[in-house]
Amino acid sequence: MRSYRIAAMGGDGIGPEVISAGVEVLKACAERDGGFQLDFTDFDWGSDYYRKHGVMMPADGADQLRAFDAILFGAVGAPDIPDHVTLWGLRLAICQPLDQYANVRPTRVLPGITSPLRNVSGPELDWVIVRENSEGEYSGVGGRAHRGLPIEVAQDVSIMTRAGVQRIMRYAFRLAQSRPRKLLTVVTKSNAQRHAMVMWDEIAAEIATEFPDVTWDKMLVDAMTMRMVIKPATIDTIVASNLHADILSDLAAALAGSLGIAPTANINPERDTPSMFEPIHGSAFDITGKGIANPIATFWTASMMLDHLGEPNAAQRLMRAIEHTTANPNLHTPDLGGPATTRQVTDAVCEALRMAND
Ligand code: IPM
Ligand code: MG
């Protein structure tokens, strides 16, 4: 039997609630499938760990994770610890050393969910955002000097490398090529940022020649926000820098109905290291412990994980179980305007998996 080792890390806030729901659903997937087993190891890294040990995870944390086939990650962030400490101490401290350079964010309007766009009933909005996940505005290069003085200076330097841009463009073109429409939009801001973003555009055009069957266009990031709202059906696959895609993906999630359903995968396409799968939403302290967190984003990312592990049938079966569940408004959590609890949604998805006849 095929067997996969999964690191499960709930992290902060509602993270542990949605991850334990995700683990339950993944176990149901394995049981229903019969062809593989999943072996979970729990990690308690995050803000509680920080309060005890002064670090978000052990110094060799990323190395410990190398032994796994994939990582399932909840959320990070706590009201009493600065966000840049929690984020750089855990999530980015995993993504960067494990070189998970492609962040993939599918967006669709799932059955039963209403888009705030009045012309979107469902099929008009079916996108995948590819976010550069290793450099750009999140390189971590910069510094601060003369703190508190009138001459204080602070700098965050956006770094783009030819190798980094080439590999994300190649990933995005390949992904666009694998989708029926073979359509890619390269998001840029090369009118105002005249060094790195100009190189970004040039490399996009170079890589495009390797994919003659992919239709592609280029869009300034500000204009892209309008296009996403006004002409969503003209978009399929999107590639953007770290910060641009961060912003566009929140807009995408809102247009698809809720941040509570949006998944993401931090992928190392070469498979030298484990990839990490997580919901896009954060730790949501306002609803922590209430049992009403929407687990759908975690289930969707779990489906992406199964696909990445080489279990496409199980991945598709889980996606169908998710869609079967979202189609019932009584099984919507409060973020979607419904009455359901995390428990009820989890039970419904597990039940749909058990009942699946394919
Ligand atoms: C995301 C999130 C994070 C990011 C936050 C938590 C810093 O917004 O995954 O989109 O910007 O990467
Ligand atoms: Mg974000």
CSV table of C-alpha atoms in Angstrom, one decimal, residues 83 154 188 195 275:
chain,number,residue,atom,x,y,z
A,83,ASP,CA,2.7,39.8,13.0
A,154,ALA,CA,13.7,51.8,7.2
A,188,THR,CA,3.1,43.5,-13.6
A,195,HIS,CA,14.0,47.7,-13.0
A,275,SER,CA,5.2,21.1,-0.1
